[in-house]
Coordinates of C-alpha atoms in Angstrom, one line a residue:
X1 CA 0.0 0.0 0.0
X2 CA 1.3 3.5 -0.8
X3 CA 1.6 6.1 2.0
X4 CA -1.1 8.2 0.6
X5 CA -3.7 5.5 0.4
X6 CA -2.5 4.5 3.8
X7 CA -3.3 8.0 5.3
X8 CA -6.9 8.3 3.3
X9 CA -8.0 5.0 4.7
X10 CA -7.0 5.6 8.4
X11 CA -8.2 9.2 8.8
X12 CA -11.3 9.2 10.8
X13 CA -11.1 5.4 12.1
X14 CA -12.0 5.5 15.7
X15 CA -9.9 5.5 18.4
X16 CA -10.2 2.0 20.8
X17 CA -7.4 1.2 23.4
X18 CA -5.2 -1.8 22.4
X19 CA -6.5 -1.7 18.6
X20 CA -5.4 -2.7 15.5
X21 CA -7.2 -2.2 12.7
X22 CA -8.8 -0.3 9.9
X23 CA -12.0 -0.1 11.9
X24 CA -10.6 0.6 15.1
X25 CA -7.1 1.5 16.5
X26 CA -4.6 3.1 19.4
X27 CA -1.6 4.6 18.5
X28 CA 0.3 1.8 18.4
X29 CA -2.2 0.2 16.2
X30 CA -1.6 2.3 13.9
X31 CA 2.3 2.3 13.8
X32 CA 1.8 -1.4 13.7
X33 CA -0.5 -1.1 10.7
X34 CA 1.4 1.6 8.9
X35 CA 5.0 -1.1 8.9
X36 CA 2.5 -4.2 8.1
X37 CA 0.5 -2.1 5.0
X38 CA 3.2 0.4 4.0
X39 CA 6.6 -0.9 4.7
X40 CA 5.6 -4.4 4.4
X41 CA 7.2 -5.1 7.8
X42 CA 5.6 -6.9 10.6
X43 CA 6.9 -5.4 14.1
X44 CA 7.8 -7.8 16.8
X45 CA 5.3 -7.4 19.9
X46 CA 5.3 -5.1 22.3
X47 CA 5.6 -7.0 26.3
X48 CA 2.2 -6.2 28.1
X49 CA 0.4 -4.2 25.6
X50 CA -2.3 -6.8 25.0
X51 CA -2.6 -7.5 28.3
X52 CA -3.4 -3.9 29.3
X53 CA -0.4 -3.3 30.9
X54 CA 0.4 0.8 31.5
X55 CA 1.3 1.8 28.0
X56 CA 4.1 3.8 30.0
X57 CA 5.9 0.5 31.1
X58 CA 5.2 -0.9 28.4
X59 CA 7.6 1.4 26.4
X60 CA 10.1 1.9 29.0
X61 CA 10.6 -1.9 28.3
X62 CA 10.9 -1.5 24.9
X63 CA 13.2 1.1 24.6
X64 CA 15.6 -1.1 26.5
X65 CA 15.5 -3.5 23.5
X66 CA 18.2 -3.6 20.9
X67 CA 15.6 -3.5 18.0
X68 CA 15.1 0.5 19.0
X69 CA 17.6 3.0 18.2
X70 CA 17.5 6.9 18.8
X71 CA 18.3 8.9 15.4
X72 CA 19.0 12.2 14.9
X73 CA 18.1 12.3 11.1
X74 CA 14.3 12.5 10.8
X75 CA 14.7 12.7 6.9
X76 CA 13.4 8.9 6.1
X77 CA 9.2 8.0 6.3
X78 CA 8.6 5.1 8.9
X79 CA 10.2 6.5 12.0
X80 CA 8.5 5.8 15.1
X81 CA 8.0 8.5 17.6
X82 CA 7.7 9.5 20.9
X83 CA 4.7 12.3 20.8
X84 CA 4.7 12.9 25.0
X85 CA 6.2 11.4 28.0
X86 CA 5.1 11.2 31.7
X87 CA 7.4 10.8 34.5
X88 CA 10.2 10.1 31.5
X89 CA 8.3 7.2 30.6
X90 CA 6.3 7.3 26.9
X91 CA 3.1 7.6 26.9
X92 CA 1.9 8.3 23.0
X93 CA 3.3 7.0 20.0
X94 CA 3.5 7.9 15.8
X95 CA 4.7 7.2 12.9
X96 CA 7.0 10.1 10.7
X97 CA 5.9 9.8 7.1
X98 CA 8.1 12.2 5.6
X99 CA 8.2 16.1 4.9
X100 CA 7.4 17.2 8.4
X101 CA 4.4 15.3 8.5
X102 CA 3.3 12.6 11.1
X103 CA 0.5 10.5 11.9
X104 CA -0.7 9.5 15.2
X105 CA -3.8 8.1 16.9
X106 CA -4.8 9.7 20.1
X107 CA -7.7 8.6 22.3
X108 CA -7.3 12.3 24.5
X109 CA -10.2 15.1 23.7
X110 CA -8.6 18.4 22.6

């Protein structure tokens, strides 16, 4: 799937904690669908996240795995970010898709 058909089809798909889908996702549904749809790349599970554990250990744990690096070049699509932290510990997730741009999936009322 091509980025841009990738962003008309998950625009507007509602917001459900611990989803994964084109009917329904969280934010790390939606990174998880962006590598499987656009970058053809299935992303190894995340410890506790189906089991409901706080999203915020959840990533702490993660970003002590080798499979995550920190980069300083933001140029490439695909990048996973951190969008906001609590006590130092992530709390949101998205995906960079290129030219500034980002997509993200957040269950918060603005």
């Amino acid at each position: 799937m091509y980025k841009n058909e990738f962003i008309n089809k998950i625009i507007g798909v509602p917001w459900v904690n611990r989803a994964s889908s084109f009917d329904a996702c969280d934010c790390w549904g939606l990174v998880l669908l962006y590598y499987k749809h656009v970058m053809s790349i299935d992303l190894p599970p995340v410890e506790g996240y189906l089991e409901k554990i706080d999203i915020g250990e959840c990533w702490y744990g993660e970003s002590l795995k080798s499979h995550w690096q920190k980069v300083s070049n933001i140029d490439e699509h695909g990048l996973v970010f951190t969008c906001y932290s609590v006590s130092g510990r992530p709390q949101h997730v998205g995906v960079y898709i290129g030219n500034g741009l980002v997509i993200h999936a957040d269950g918060h009322i603005k």
